[in-house]
Structure formats: structure tokens, C-alpha cells
mmCIF file of C-alpha atoms in Angstrom:
data_model
loop_
_atom_site.group_PDB
_atom_site.id
_atom_site.type_symbol
_atom_site.label_atom_id
_atom_site.label_comp_id
_atom_site.label_asym_id
_atom_site.label_seq_id
_atom_site.Cartn_x
_atom_site.Cartn_y
_atom_site.Cartn_z
ATOM 1 C CA MET X 1123 84.057 47.596 108.268
ATOM 2 C CA ASN X 1124 82.652 44.096 108.002
ATOM 3 C CA ASN X 1125 80.452 42.421 110.614
ATOM 4 C CA PHE X 1126 83.288 40.336 112.071
ATOM 5 C CA GLU X 1127 85.489 43.414 112.572
ATOM 6 C CA ARG X 1128 82.570 45.284 114.128
ATOM 7 C CA TYR X 1129 81.961 42.412 116.566
ATOM 8 C CA ILE X 1130 85.636 42.258 117.599
ATOM 9 C CA TYR X 1131 85.889 46.043 117.994
ATOM 10 C CA GLN X 1132 82.723 46.168 120.099
ATOM 11 C CA ARG X 1133 84.145 43.516 122.421
ATOM 12 C CA THR X 1134 87.538 45.221 122.790
ATOM 13 C CA PHE X 1135 86.412 48.871 122.907
ATOM 14 C CA SER X 1136 86.628 49.527 126.644
ATOM 15 C CA ALA X 1137 84.847 52.102 128.759
ATOM 16 C CA ALA X 1138 88.160 53.944 129.189
ATOM 17 C CA ASP X 1139 88.558 54.117 125.390
ATOM 18 C CA ARG X 1140 85.044 55.483 125.061
ATOM 19 C CA ILE X 1141 85.576 58.094 127.795
ATOM 20 C CA GLU X 1142 88.814 59.287 126.195
ATOM 21 C CA LEU X 1143 87.185 59.502 122.776
ATOM 22 C CA TYR X 1144 84.150 61.426 124.058
ATOM 23 C CA ASP X 1145 86.408 63.799 125.994
ATOM 24 C CA ASP X 1146 88.483 64.494 122.865
ATOM 25 C CA PHE X 1147 85.288 64.966 120.834
ATOM 26 C CA ARG X 1148 83.899 67.369 123.422
ATOM 27 C CA GLN X 1149 87.083 69.432 123.448
ATOM 28 C CA TYR X 1150 87.052 69.897 119.671
ATOM 29 C CA LEU X 1151 83.396 70.959 119.797
ATOM 30 C CA LEU X 1152 84.163 73.455 122.573
ATOM 31 C CA ASP X 1153 86.913 74.846 120.334
ATOM 32 C CA GLY X 1154 84.219 75.654 117.766
ATOM 33 C CA LEU X 1155 84.724 72.863 115.229
ATOM 34 C CA SER X 1156 81.725 71.277 113.551
ATOM 35 C CA ALA X 1157 80.946 67.626 114.261
ATOM 36 C CA GLN X 1158 82.159 66.638 110.778
ATOM 37 C CA ASP X 1159 85.461 68.516 111.218
ATOM 38 C CA THR X 1160 85.838 66.941 114.655
ATOM 39 C CA PHE X 1161 85.462 63.469 113.170
ATOM 40 C CA ALA X 1162 88.088 64.338 110.539
ATOM 41 C CA LYS X 1163 90.559 65.538 113.202
ATOM 42 C CA LEU X 1164 90.014 62.483 115.386
ATOM 43 C CA ILE X 1165 90.373 60.108 112.431
ATOM 44 C CA ASP X 1166 93.664 61.809 111.555
ATOM 45 C CA ASN X 1167 94.838 61.493 115.161
ATOM 46 C CA TYR X 1168 93.957 57.824 115.570
ATOM 47 C CA THR X 1169 95.229 56.750 112.138
ATOM 48 C CA ARG X 1170 98.437 58.767 112.514
ATOM 49 C CA ARG X 1171 97.484 60.937 109.532
ATOM 50 C CA GLY X 1172 96.756 57.886 107.390
ATOM 51 C CA GLU X 1173 99.937 55.977 108.234
ATOM 52 C CA ASN X 1174 97.934 53.447 110.276
ATOM 53 C CA PRO X 1175 94.596 53.165 108.423
ATOM 54 C CA GLY X 1176 93.767 49.858 110.136
ATOM 55 C CA ASN X 1177 93.485 51.402 113.594
ATOM 56 C CA PRO X 1178 90.237 50.071 115.106
ATOM 57 C CA ILE X 1179 89.184 53.382 116.652
ATOM 58 C CA GLY X 1180 89.983 55.134 113.373
ATOM 59 C CA LYS X 1181 87.700 52.689 111.551
ATOM 60 C CA ILE X 1182 84.921 53.207 114.089
ATOM 61 C CA LEU X 1183 85.231 56.990 113.728
ATOM 62 C CA LYS X 1184 85.208 56.717 109.924
ATOM 63 C CA GLU X 1185 81.979 54.743 110.073
ATOM 64 C CA CYS X 1186 80.454 57.318 112.459
ATOM 65 C CA SER X 1187 81.566 60.133 110.151
ATOM 66 C CA ASP X 1188 80.016 58.396 107.148
ATOM 67 C CA ASN X 1189 76.750 57.993 109.077
ATOM 68 C CA LEU X 1190 76.726 61.703 109.916
ATOM 69 C CA LYS X 1191 77.341 62.581 106.251
ATOM 70 C CA ALA X 1192 74.463 60.275 105.278
ATOM 71 C CA GLY X 1193 72.063 62.389 107.320
ATOM 72 C CA PHE X 1194 71.941 60.596 110.657
ATOM 73 C CA SER X 1195 71.972 62.744 113.782
ATOM 74 C CA LEU X 1196 75.151 62.967 115.840
ATOM 75 C CA SER X 1197 73.748 60.686 118.548
ATOM 76 C CA GLU X 1198 72.657 58.118 115.945
ATOM 77 C CA SER X 1199 76.065 58.319 114.277
ATOM 78 C CA LEU X 1200 77.872 57.513 117.524
ATOM 79 C CA ARG X 1201 75.954 54.268 118.170
#
């Protein structure tokens, strides 16, 4: 994701979007999935299993997932 896309997504990512995403994330974790598996499931959901790879929330989640894989903590990955 380039800087322009990141700026636009930050401006359009509402509190309601964030609440829904965190609630979905929480539910997967309560079901026993790891954080990495949870990111994979959510990315699949938001990108319609890859049919809509340009979905903004899907791109944000992909970046968070990549940060987690790179060794950042979960809280750092979600920033």
C-alpha cells in the first residue's frame, strides 16, 4: 500500500468500521485461532476470497498481517 492509499484509507476508516473489525478479530481469537490465522480469515472475508483484492480493509489487514510476520507485536501490527 502506498502512502497516498494509506492516507485515504485512514481518513475513510470510520470508528464503526474499526469496531466491527475488532469484534470479528476478537471472535476468531475466542474460537482458538492464532492471530496470524485470524488475519488470514479476515483478509479472505473482506477480499471475497481474493475476488476483490483492492478492498481497502483487506489491504489494511494484509499490511497488519505482514507486520506480524515480520516480528512486530499484535498491538504494533494493528497501528
